[in-house]
Amino acid sequence: MSIHISAKPGDIAKTVLLAGDPLRAKYIAEKYLSDAVLVSQTRNAYYYTGSYAGKTITVGASGMGCPSIGIYSYELFTEYEADTIIRIGTCGAYSTELKLLDLINTDQAASESTFAKYAWGIEEHILPHQGKTFDTINDTAAMLNIPLRQCNIHSSDIFYRKDPEKPAIAAATNCLAVEMEAFALFANAKHLNKNAATILTVSDIIPTHEKISADDRERALLPMMQLALEAAVK
Ligand code: HPA
């Protein structure tokens, strides 16, 4: 039991898939895992451990933003046996170079966040994915014929803002899209020498205001879920 996760020691698998939304974690567990057991529901952040293709996997919730994923990923890495975390989430594209539903494997995450600096003394504002999971995801996508793009993304603390322009850090580091968590996940994994990757589905195109509809969301995210699960068991 950690402060924010009530699973017992041994109840969390070595590989954890983290969705922002607890109900998405529940959906994945119920749809894809066999013998899924709810191992934590503190704050309604559901964590399920079950088996996929014969391997034990945990699927859980990170919440939104660097502070939240910072807490969950740290506890999973240090108080349980997790050595690999794959975040699966959505992102907003900064330009029409990306299309709705495009899948991204995050190469580096850039952020204005002070999380890495004040948590771990990591001064960089752009951090790469950690370990070999990124490569495994690329190989898995190629094997499954799932189109996947590798690029940098912006991990922002801000969802709503007055200025519609692409933020300076995103322009300077060639980030094609924005989400809110990868930077803190990569910072924790770097500090702890663990594996971390982030797969994203483009859910909106910021300049044109196109969005996947609420109805489409569940179905739209299936390729990302399948890719993450297949990569997790490699
Ligand atoms: N901003 C931040 N996070 C997001 C967005 C966005 O526009 N879309 C999906 N996740």
mmCIF file of N, CA and C in Angstrom, residues 32-155:
data_model
loop_
_atom_site.group_PDB
_atom_site.id
_atom_site.type_symbol
_atom_site.label_atom_id
_atom_site.label_comp_id
_atom_site.label_asym_id
_atom_site.label_seq_id
_atom_site.Cartn_x
_atom_site.Cartn_y
_atom_site.Cartn_z
ATOM 1 N N TYR A 32 -10.069 -6.226 -22.434
ATOM 2 C CA TYR A 32 -8.891 -6.946 -22.935
ATOM 3 C C TYR A 32 -8.214 -7.908 -21.959
ATOM 4 N N LEU A 33 -8.370 -7.697 -20.654
ATOM 5 C CA LEU A 33 -7.620 -8.550 -19.725
ATOM 6 C C LEU A 33 -8.458 -9.740 -19.313
ATOM 7 N N SER A 34 -7.818 -10.898 -19.174
ATOM 8 C CA SER A 34 -8.563 -11.991 -18.565
ATOM 9 C C SER A 34 -8.227 -12.040 -17.081
ATOM 10 N N ASP A 35 -9.197 -12.502 -16.316
ATOM 11 C CA ASP A 35 -9.072 -12.590 -14.852
ATOM 12 C C ASP A 35 -8.653 -11.258 -14.231
ATOM 13 N N ALA A 36 -9.209 -10.155 -14.744
ATOM 14 C CA ALA A 36 -8.843 -8.838 -14.201
ATOM 15 C C ALA A 36 -9.379 -8.676 -12.783
ATOM 16 N N VAL A 37 -8.515 -8.216 -11.892
ATOM 17 C CA VAL A 37 -8.894 -7.973 -10.501
ATOM 18 C C VAL A 37 -8.665 -6.488 -10.203
ATOM 19 N N LEU A 38 -9.657 -5.862 -9.583
ATOM 20 C CA LEU A 38 -9.518 -4.465 -9.168
ATOM 21 C C LEU A 38 -8.612 -4.439 -7.941
ATOM 22 N N VAL A 39 -7.405 -3.877 -8.068
ATOM 23 C CA VAL A 39 -6.436 -3.942 -6.964
ATOM 24 C C VAL A 39 -6.325 -2.627 -6.191
ATOM 25 N N SER A 40 -6.842 -1.537 -6.756
ATOM 26 C CA SER A 40 -6.871 -0.272 -6.015
ATOM 27 C C SER A 40 -7.979 0.603 -6.558
ATOM 28 N N GLN A 41 -8.684 1.288 -5.653
ATOM 29 C CA GLN A 41 -9.649 2.292 -6.109
ATOM 30 C C GLN A 41 -9.599 3.536 -5.235
ATOM 31 N N THR A 42 -8.476 3.772 -4.619
ATOM 32 C CA THR A 42 -8.303 4.996 -3.844
ATOM 33 C C THR A 42 -8.570 6.206 -4.746
ATOM 34 N N ARG A 43 -9.366 7.135 -4.275
ATOM 35 C CA ARG A 43 -9.777 8.326 -5.047
ATOM 36 C C ARG A 43 -10.464 7.974 -6.371
ATOM 37 N N ASN A 44 -10.998 6.776 -6.462
ATOM 38 C CA ASN A 44 -11.597 6.298 -7.716
ATOM 39 C C ASN A 44 -10.592 6.210 -8.862
ATOM 40 N N ALA A 45 -9.313 6.189 -8.556
ATOM 41 C CA ALA A 45 -8.288 5.934 -9.582
ATOM 42 C C ALA A 45 -8.143 4.414 -9.659
ATOM 43 N N TYR A 46 -8.892 3.816 -10.586
ATOM 44 C CA TYR A 46 -8.938 2.350 -10.646
ATOM 45 C C TYR A 46 -7.646 1.759 -11.186
ATOM 46 N N TYR A 47 -7.196 0.690 -10.546
ATOM 47 C CA TYR A 47 -6.084 -0.122 -11.045
ATOM 48 C C TYR A 47 -6.543 -1.562 -11.111
ATOM 49 N N TYR A 48 -6.374 -2.169 -12.281
ATOM 50 C CA TYR A 48 -6.741 -3.565 -12.485
ATOM 51 C C TYR A 48 -5.502 -4.345 -12.886
ATOM 52 N N THR A 49 -5.332 -5.529 -12.334
ATOM 53 C CA THR A 49 -4.267 -6.426 -12.779
ATOM 54 C C THR A 49 -4.916 -7.686 -13.335
ATOM 55 N N GLY A 50 -4.450 -8.078 -14.505
ATOM 56 C CA GLY A 50 -5.005 -9.269 -15.146
ATOM 57 C C GLY A 50 -4.001 -9.801 -16.138
ATOM 58 N N SER A 51 -4.485 -10.659 -17.037
ATOM 59 C CA SER A 51 -3.494 -11.200 -17.953
ATOM 60 C C SER A 51 -3.876 -10.913 -19.391
ATOM 61 N N TYR A 52 -2.856 -10.648 -20.201
ATOM 62 C CA TYR A 52 -3.022 -10.394 -21.626
ATOM 63 C C TYR A 52 -1.996 -11.245 -22.356
ATOM 64 N N ALA A 53 -2.459 -12.098 -23.253
ATOM 65 C CA ALA A 53 -1.571 -13.012 -23.989
ATOM 66 C C ALA A 53 -0.646 -13.753 -23.009
ATOM 67 N N GLY A 54 -1.206 -14.137 -21.882
ATOM 68 C CA GLY A 54 -0.465 -14.956 -20.925
ATOM 69 C C GLY A 54 0.484 -14.196 -20.014
ATOM 70 N N LYS A 55 0.528 -12.861 -20.162
ATOM 71 C CA LYS A 55 1.434 -12.090 -19.314
ATOM 72 C C LYS A 55 0.633 -11.182 -18.373
ATOM 73 N N THR A 56 1.125 -11.029 -17.154
ATOM 74 C CA THR A 56 0.420 -10.192 -16.184
ATOM 75 C C THR A 56 0.698 -8.715 -16.461
ATOM 76 N N ILE A 57 -0.397 -7.965 -16.531
ATOM 77 C CA ILE A 57 -0.329 -6.531 -16.858
ATOM 78 C C ILE A 57 -1.222 -5.787 -15.870
ATOM 79 N N THR A 58 -0.815 -4.594 -15.487
ATOM 80 C CA THR A 58 -1.701 -3.721 -14.716
ATOM 81 C C THR A 58 -2.113 -2.547 -15.593
ATOM 82 N N VAL A 59 -3.394 -2.186 -15.519
ATOM 83 C CA VAL A 59 -3.904 -0.994 -16.207
ATOM 84 C C VAL A 59 -4.505 -0.090 -15.141
ATOM 85 N N GLY A 60 -4.080 1.178 -15.139
ATOM 86 C CA GLY A 60 -4.590 2.072 -14.104
ATOM 87 C C GLY A 60 -4.691 3.499 -14.579
ATOM 88 N N ALA A 61 -5.032 4.382 -13.653
ATOM 89 C CA ALA A 61 -5.265 5.792 -13.975
ATOM 90 C C ALA A 61 -4.146 6.673 -13.438
ATOM 91 N N SER A 62 -3.753 7.641 -14.273
ATOM 92 C CA SER A 62 -2.720 8.599 -13.848
ATOM 93 C C SER A 62 -3.315 9.909 -13.380
ATOM 94 N N GLY A 63 -4.597 10.165 -13.704
ATOM 95 C CA GLY A 63 -5.133 11.506 -13.524
ATOM 96 C C GLY A 63 -4.559 12.439 -14.576
ATOM 97 N N MET A 64 -4.887 13.734 -14.458
ATOM 98 C CA MET A 64 -4.457 14.713 -15.465
ATOM 99 C C MET A 64 -3.338 15.595 -14.932
ATOM 100 N N GLY A 65 -2.345 15.832 -15.791
ATOM 101 C CA GLY A 65 -1.290 16.790 -15.471
ATOM 102 C C GLY A 65 -0.071 16.160 -14.834
ATOM 103 N N CYS A 66 1.031 16.919 -14.895
ATOM 104 C CA CYS A 66 2.305 16.414 -14.352
ATOM 105 C C CYS A 66 2.249 16.106 -12.855
ATOM 106 N N PRO A 67 1.632 16.953 -12.034
ATOM 107 C CA PRO A 67 1.600 16.609 -10.606
ATOM 108 C C PRO A 67 0.943 15.261 -10.347
ATOM 109 N N SER A 68 -0.154 14.985 -11.051
ATOM 110 C CA SER A 68 -0.891 13.753 -10.790
ATOM 111 C C SER A 68 -0.123 12.524 -11.289
ATOM 112 N N ILE A 69 0.332 12.532 -12.544
ATOM 113 C CA ILE A 69 1.079 11.363 -13.032
ATOM 114 C C ILE A 69 2.410 11.254 -12.295
ATOM 115 N N GLY A 70 2.924 12.382 -11.804
ATOM 116 C CA GLY A 70 4.155 12.357 -11.009
ATOM 117 C C GLY A 70 3.980 11.517 -9.753
ATOM 118 N N ILE A 71 2.847 11.652 -9.117
ATOM 119 C CA ILE A 71 2.556 10.884 -7.891
ATOM 120 C C ILE A 71 2.362 9.398 -8.215
ATOM 121 N N TYR A 72 1.474 9.112 -9.157
ATOM 122 C CA TYR A 72 1.156 7.699 -9.426
ATOM 123 C C TYR A 72 2.356 6.945 -9.978
ATOM 124 N N SER A 73 3.073 7.557 -10.918
ATOM 125 C CA SER A 73 4.197 6.815 -11.519
ATOM 126 C C SER A 73 5.305 6.608 -10.485
ATOM 127 N N TYR A 74 5.536 7.583 -9.622
ATOM 128 C CA TYR A 74 6.579 7.423 -8.603
ATOM 129 C C TYR A 74 6.233 6.275 -7.655
ATOM 130 N N GLU A 75 4.991 6.225 -7.212
ATOM 131 C CA GLU A 75 4.605 5.152 -6.285
ATOM 132 C C GLU A 75 4.639 3.785 -6.972
ATOM 133 N N LEU A 76 4.225 3.736 -8.234
ATOM 134 C CA LEU A 76 4.277 2.448 -8.972
ATOM 135 C C LEU A 76 5.719 1.974 -9.124
ATOM 136 N N PHE A 77 6.621 2.896 -9.417
ATOM 137 C CA PHE A 77 8.031 2.533 -9.617
ATOM 138 C C PHE A 77 8.739 2.177 -8.302
ATOM 139 N N THR A 78 8.397 2.864 -7.228
ATOM 140 C CA THR A 78 9.198 2.707 -6.004
ATOM 141 C C THR A 78 8.559 1.805 -4.954
ATOM 142 N N GLU A 79 7.225 1.754 -4.907
ATOM 143 C CA GLU A 79 6.599 0.982 -3.829
ATOM 144 C C GLU A 79 5.992 -0.323 -4.333
ATOM 145 N N TYR A 80 5.931 -0.463 -5.639
ATOM 146 C CA TYR A 80 5.471 -1.716 -6.236
ATOM 147 C C TYR A 80 6.589 -2.218 -7.135
ATOM 148 N N GLU A 81 6.272 -3.228 -7.964
ATOM 149 C CA GLU A 81 7.361 -3.814 -8.748
ATOM 150 C C GLU A 81 7.439 -3.283 -10.179
ATOM 151 N N ALA A 82 6.727 -2.194 -10.459
ATOM 152 C CA ALA A 82 6.694 -1.701 -11.842
ATOM 153 C C ALA A 82 8.083 -1.306 -12.330
ATOM 154 N N ASP A 83 8.461 -1.831 -13.506
ATOM 155 C CA ASP A 83 9.703 -1.337 -14.109
ATOM 156 C C ASP A 83 9.447 -0.636 -15.438
ATOM 157 N N THR A 84 8.217 -0.774 -15.945
ATOM 158 C CA THR A 84 7.877 -0.146 -17.221
ATOM 159 C C THR A 84 6.488 0.473 -17.122
ATOM 160 N N ILE A 85 6.388 1.742 -17.485
ATOM 161 C CA ILE A 85 5.070 2.379 -17.565
ATOM 162 C C ILE A 85 4.870 2.907 -18.984
ATOM 163 N N ILE A 86 3.744 2.514 -19.581
ATOM 164 C CA ILE A 86 3.358 3.046 -20.892
ATOM 165 C C ILE A 86 2.124 3.914 -20.683
ATOM 166 N N ARG A 87 2.285 5.220 -20.879
ATOM 167 C CA ARG A 87 1.113 6.098 -20.828
ATOM 168 C C ARG A 87 0.378 6.008 -22.161
ATOM 169 N N ILE A 88 -0.943 5.917 -22.083
ATOM 170 C CA ILE A 88 -1.761 5.974 -23.292
ATOM 171 C C ILE A 88 -2.734 7.125 -23.107
ATOM 172 N N GLY A 89 -2.697 8.076 -24.038
ATOM 173 C CA GLY A 89 -3.521 9.263 -23.838
ATOM 174 C C GLY A 89 -3.917 9.904 -25.152
ATOM 175 N N THR A 90 -4.496 11.093 -25.031
ATOM 176 C CA THR A 90 -4.876 11.846 -26.222
ATOM 177 C C THR A 90 -4.071 13.139 -26.264
ATOM 178 N N CYS A 91 -4.035 13.733 -27.451
ATOM 179 C CA CYS A 91 -3.296 14.994 -27.594
ATOM 180 C C CYS A 91 -4.010 15.878 -28.604
ATOM 181 N N GLY A 92 -3.696 17.159 -28.523
ATOM 182 C CA GLY A 92 -4.192 18.136 -29.489
ATOM 183 C C GLY A 92 -3.072 18.467 -30.454
ATOM 184 N N ALA A 93 -3.372 18.429 -31.765
ATOM 185 C CA ALA A 93 -2.337 18.723 -32.766
ATOM 186 C C ALA A 93 -2.207 20.231 -32.936
ATOM 187 N N TYR A 94 -0.955 20.703 -33.028
ATOM 188 C CA TYR A 94 -0.725 22.133 -33.223
ATOM 189 C C TYR A 94 -0.879 22.557 -34.675
ATOM 190 N N SER A 95 -0.914 21.605 -35.596
ATOM 191 C CA SER A 95 -1.084 21.989 -36.999
ATOM 192 C C SER A 95 -1.817 20.874 -37.738
ATOM 193 N N THR A 96 -2.168 21.166 -38.980
ATOM 194 C CA THR A 96 -2.896 20.181 -39.781
ATOM 195 C C THR A 96 -1.946 19.141 -40.387
ATOM 196 N N GLU A 97 -0.671 19.228 -39.992
ATOM 197 C CA GLU A 97 0.274 18.175 -40.396
ATOM 198 C C GLU A 97 -0.161 16.828 -39.787
ATOM 199 N N LEU A 98 -0.803 16.886 -38.637
ATOM 200 C CA LEU A 98 -1.373 15.674 -38.038
ATOM 201 C C LEU A 98 -2.870 15.648 -38.324
ATOM 202 N N LYS A 99 -3.419 14.445 -38.406
ATOM 203 C CA LYS A 99 -4.857 14.282 -38.649
ATOM 204 C C LYS A 99 -5.499 13.654 -37.405
ATOM 205 N N LEU A 100 -6.813 13.834 -37.282
ATOM 206 C CA LEU A 100 -7.544 13.174 -36.197
ATOM 207 C C LEU A 100 -7.260 11.680 -36.241
ATOM 208 N N LEU A 101 -7.048 11.096 -35.074
ATOM 209 C CA LEU A 101 -6.825 9.649 -34.897
ATOM 210 C C LEU A 101 -5.409 9.187 -35.233
ATOM 211 N N ASP A 102 -4.551 10.100 -35.697
ATOM 212 C CA ASP A 102 -3.152 9.697 -35.891
ATOM 213 C C ASP A 102 -2.603 9.180 -34.559
ATOM 214 N N LEU A 103 -1.715 8.199 -34.662
ATOM 215 C CA LEU A 103 -1.086 7.623 -33.458
ATOM 216 C C LEU A 103 0.366 8.097 -33.377
ATOM 217 N N ILE A 104 0.753 8.515 -32.189
ATOM 218 C CA ILE A 104 2.101 9.055 -31.972
ATOM 219 C C ILE A 104 2.826 8.257 -30.897
ATOM 220 N N ASN A 105 4.073 7.913 -31.175
ATOM 221 C CA ASN A 105 4.964 7.396 -30.142
ATOM 222 C C ASN A 105 5.879 8.557 -29.770
ATOM 223 N N THR A 106 5.820 8.992 -28.520
ATOM 224 C CA THR A 106 6.515 10.218 -28.124
ATOM 225 C C THR A 106 8.019 10.009 -28.029
ATOM 226 N N ASP A 107 8.754 10.758 -28.846
ATOM 227 C CA ASP A 107 10.206 10.694 -28.805
ATOM 228 C C ASP A 107 10.694 11.473 -27.584
ATOM 229 N N GLN A 108 10.418 12.797 -27.565
ATOM 230 C CA GLN A 108 10.803 13.617 -26.421
ATOM 231 C C GLN A 108 9.613 14.470 -25.991
ATOM 232 N N ALA A 109 9.548 14.765 -24.693
ATOM 233 C CA ALA A 109 8.491 15.629 -24.166
ATOM 234 C C ALA A 109 9.120 16.933 -23.682
ATOM 235 N N ALA A 110 8.612 18.046 -24.192
ATOM 236 C CA ALA A 110 9.105 19.364 -23.784
ATOM 237 C C ALA A 110 8.075 20.014 -22.871
ATOM 238 N N SER A 111 8.563 20.741 -21.857
ATOM 239 C CA SER A 111 7.616 21.344 -20.924
ATOM 240 C C SER A 111 8.181 22.587 -20.254
ATOM 241 N N GLU A 112 7.286 23.532 -19.940
ATOM 242 C CA GLU A 112 7.642 24.679 -19.099
ATOM 243 C C GLU A 112 7.582 24.268 -17.628
ATOM 244 N N SER A 113 7.123 23.064 -17.355
ATOM 245 C CA SER A 113 6.947 22.599 -15.974
ATOM 246 C C SER A 113 8.270 22.580 -15.213
ATOM 247 N N THR A 114 8.204 22.950 -13.942
ATOM 248 C CA THR A 114 9.396 22.895 -13.077
ATOM 249 C C THR A 114 9.492 21.537 -12.369
ATOM 250 N N PHE A 115 8.627 20.616 -12.741
ATOM 251 C CA PHE A 115 8.575 19.320 -12.043
ATOM 252 C C PHE A 115 9.943 18.632 -11.982
ATOM 253 N N ALA A 116 10.604 18.482 -13.122
ATOM 254 C CA ALA A 116 11.861 17.710 -13.169
ATOM 255 C C ALA A 116 12.958 18.414 -12.382
ATOM 256 N N LYS A 117 12.968 19.735 -12.479
ATOM 257 C CA LYS A 117 14.000 20.514 -11.794
ATOM 258 C C LYS A 117 13.837 20.436 -10.279
ATOM 259 N N TYR A 118 12.621 20.683 -9.806
ATOM 260 C CA TYR A 118 12.446 20.739 -8.353
ATOM 261 C C TYR A 118 12.302 19.372 -7.719
ATOM 262 N N ALA A 119 11.865 18.371 -8.493
ATOM 263 C CA ALA A 119 11.814 17.013 -7.924
ATOM 264 C C ALA A 119 13.201 16.388 -7.914
ATOM 265 N N TRP A 120 13.909 16.486 -9.016
ATOM 266 C CA TRP A 120 15.126 15.666 -9.189
ATOM 267 C C TRP A 120 16.361 16.437 -9.595
ATOM 268 N N GLY A 121 16.290 17.749 -9.663
ATOM 269 C CA GLY A 121 17.462 18.507 -10.104
ATOM 270 C C GLY A 121 17.775 18.311 -11.578
ATOM 271 N N ILE A 122 16.795 17.842 -12.347
ATOM 272 C CA ILE A 122 16.980 17.693 -13.798
ATOM 273 C C ILE A 122 16.652 19.040 -14.439
ATOM 274 N N GLU A 123 17.649 19.678 -15.040
ATOM 275 C CA GLU A 123 17.473 21.054 -15.525
ATOM 276 C C GLU A 123 16.848 21.132 -16.915
ATOM 277 N N GLU A 124 16.913 20.024 -17.676
ATOM 278 C CA GLU A 124 16.436 20.084 -19.063
ATOM 279 C C GLU A 124 14.926 20.311 -19.113
ATOM 280 N N HIS A 125 14.521 21.059 -20.132
ATOM 281 C CA HIS A 125 13.094 21.255 -20.357
ATOM 282 C C HIS A 125 12.565 20.365 -21.473
ATOM 283 N N ILE A 126 13.439 19.491 -21.971
ATOM 284 C CA ILE A 126 12.974 18.491 -22.926
ATOM 285 C C ILE A 126 13.622 17.164 -22.542
ATOM 286 N N LEU A 127 12.788 16.141 -22.353
ATOM 287 C CA LEU A 127 13.278 14.842 -21.876
ATOM 288 C C LEU A 127 12.838 13.741 -22.824
ATOM 289 N N PRO A 128 13.749 12.831 -23.149
ATOM 290 C CA PRO A 128 13.372 11.709 -24.017
ATOM 291 C C PRO A 128 12.597 10.637 -23.250
ATOM 292 N N HIS A 129 11.846 9.821 -23.999
ATOM 293 C CA HIS A 129 11.305 8.562 -23.469
ATOM 294 C C HIS A 129 12.453 7.810 -22.805
ATOM 295 N N GLN A 130 12.181 6.894 -21.914
ATOM 296 C CA GLN A 130 13.243 6.233 -21.149
ATOM 297 C C GLN A 130 13.257 4.728 -21.418
ATOM 298 N N GLY A 131 14.436 4.198 -21.645
ATOM 299 C CA GLY A 131 14.602 2.755 -21.832
ATOM 300 C C GLY A 131 14.238 2.326 -23.250
ATOM 301 N N LYS A 132 13.929 1.013 -23.369
ATOM 302 C CA LYS A 132 13.746 0.423 -24.701
ATOM 303 C C LYS A 132 12.277 0.352 -25.149
ATOM 304 N N THR A 133 11.370 0.796 -24.286
ATOM 305 C CA THR A 133 9.945 0.603 -24.583
ATOM 306 C C THR A 133 9.513 1.309 -25.866
ATOM 307 N N PHE A 134 10.068 2.498 -26.097
ATOM 308 C CA PHE A 134 9.768 3.266 -27.320
ATOM 309 C C PHE A 134 10.077 2.411 -28.560
ATOM 310 N N ASP A 135 11.244 1.754 -28.549
ATOM 311 C CA ASP A 135 11.630 0.905 -29.691
ATOM 312 C C ASP A 135 10.694 -0.298 -29.812
ATOM 313 N N THR A 136 10.353 -0.876 -28.673
ATOM 314 C CA THR A 136 9.435 -2.030 -28.693
ATOM 315 C C THR A 136 8.100 -1.629 -29.299
ATOM 316 N N ILE A 137 7.624 -0.446 -28.941
ATOM 317 C CA ILE A 137 6.342 0.041 -29.479
ATOM 318 C C ILE A 137 6.454 0.233 -30.998
ATOM 319 N N ASN A 138 7.551 0.817 -31.449
ATOM 320 C CA ASN A 138 7.744 0.995 -32.906
ATOM 321 C C ASN A 138 7.756 -0.355 -33.625
ATOM 322 N N ASP A 139 8.498 -1.311 -33.069
ATOM 323 C CA ASP A 139 8.591 -2.633 -33.691
ATOM 324 C C ASP A 139 7.226 -3.320 -33.715
ATOM 325 N N THR A 140 6.499 -3.187 -32.613
ATOM 326 C CA THR A 140 5.179 -3.825 -32.501
ATOM 327 C C THR A 140 4.217 -3.225 -33.523
ATOM 328 N N ALA A 141 4.249 -1.900 -33.662
ATOM 329 C CA ALA A 141 3.360 -1.233 -34.626
ATOM 330 C C ALA A 141 3.678 -1.703 -36.045
ATOM 331 N N ALA A 142 4.963 -1.830 -36.342
ATOM 332 C CA ALA A 142 5.356 -2.279 -37.687
ATOM 333 C C ALA A 142 4.841 -3.699 -37.929
ATOM 334 N N MET A 143 4.994 -4.537 -36.918
ATOM 335 C CA MET A 143 4.553 -5.930 -37.041
ATOM 336 C C MET A 143 3.036 -6.026 -37.253
ATOM 337 N N LEU A 144 2.308 -5.165 -36.561
ATOM 338 C CA LEU A 144 0.840 -5.197 -36.632
ATOM 339 C C LEU A 144 0.290 -4.338 -37.763
ATOM 340 N N ASN A 145 1.204 -3.716 -38.525
ATOM 341 C CA ASN A 145 0.760 -2.823 -39.605
ATOM 342 C C ASN A 145 -0.092 -1.661 -39.099
ATOM 343 N N ILE A 146 0.258 -1.152 -37.921
ATOM 344 C CA ILE A 146 -0.457 0.010 -37.381
ATOM 345 C C ILE A 146 0.399 1.243 -37.683
ATOM 346 N N PRO A 147 -0.114 2.194 -38.468
ATOM 347 C CA PRO A 147 0.675 3.403 -38.748
ATOM 348 C C PRO A 147 0.950 4.168 -37.450
ATOM 349 N N LEU A 148 2.200 4.540 -37.255
ATOM 350 C CA LEU A 148 2.606 5.193 -36.002
ATOM 351 C C LEU A 148 3.659 6.223 -36.344
ATOM 352 N N ARG A 149 3.498 7.418 -35.793
ATOM 353 C CA ARG A 149 4.433 8.488 -36.077
ATOM 354 C C ARG A 149 5.264 8.773 -34.826
ATOM 355 N N GLN A 150 6.539 9.025 -34.980
ATOM 356 C CA GLN A 150 7.404 9.365 -33.859
ATOM 357 C C GLN A 150 7.648 10.877 -33.915
ATOM 358 N N CYS A 151 7.390 11.571 -32.824
ATOM 359 C CA CYS A 151 7.693 13.011 -32.813
ATOM 360 C C CYS A 151 7.775 13.506 -31.375
ATOM 361 N N ASN A 152 8.213 14.760 -31.249
ATOM 362 C CA ASN A 152 8.235 15.396 -29.935
ATOM 363 C C ASN A 152 6.848 15.938 -29.615
ATOM 364 N N ILE A 153 6.531 15.939 -28.331
ATOM 365 C CA ILE A 153 5.252 16.518 -27.929
ATOM 366 C C ILE A 153 5.478 17.492 -26.771
ATOM 367 N N HIS A 154 4.529 18.399 -26.613
ATOM 368 C CA HIS A 154 4.564 19.410 -25.553
ATOM 369 C C HIS A 154 3.716 18.906 -24.393
ATOM 370 N N SER A 155 4.317 18.808 -23.206
ATOM 371 C CA SER A 155 3.547 18.476 -22.000
ATOM 372 C C SER A 155 3.250 19.801 -21.304
#
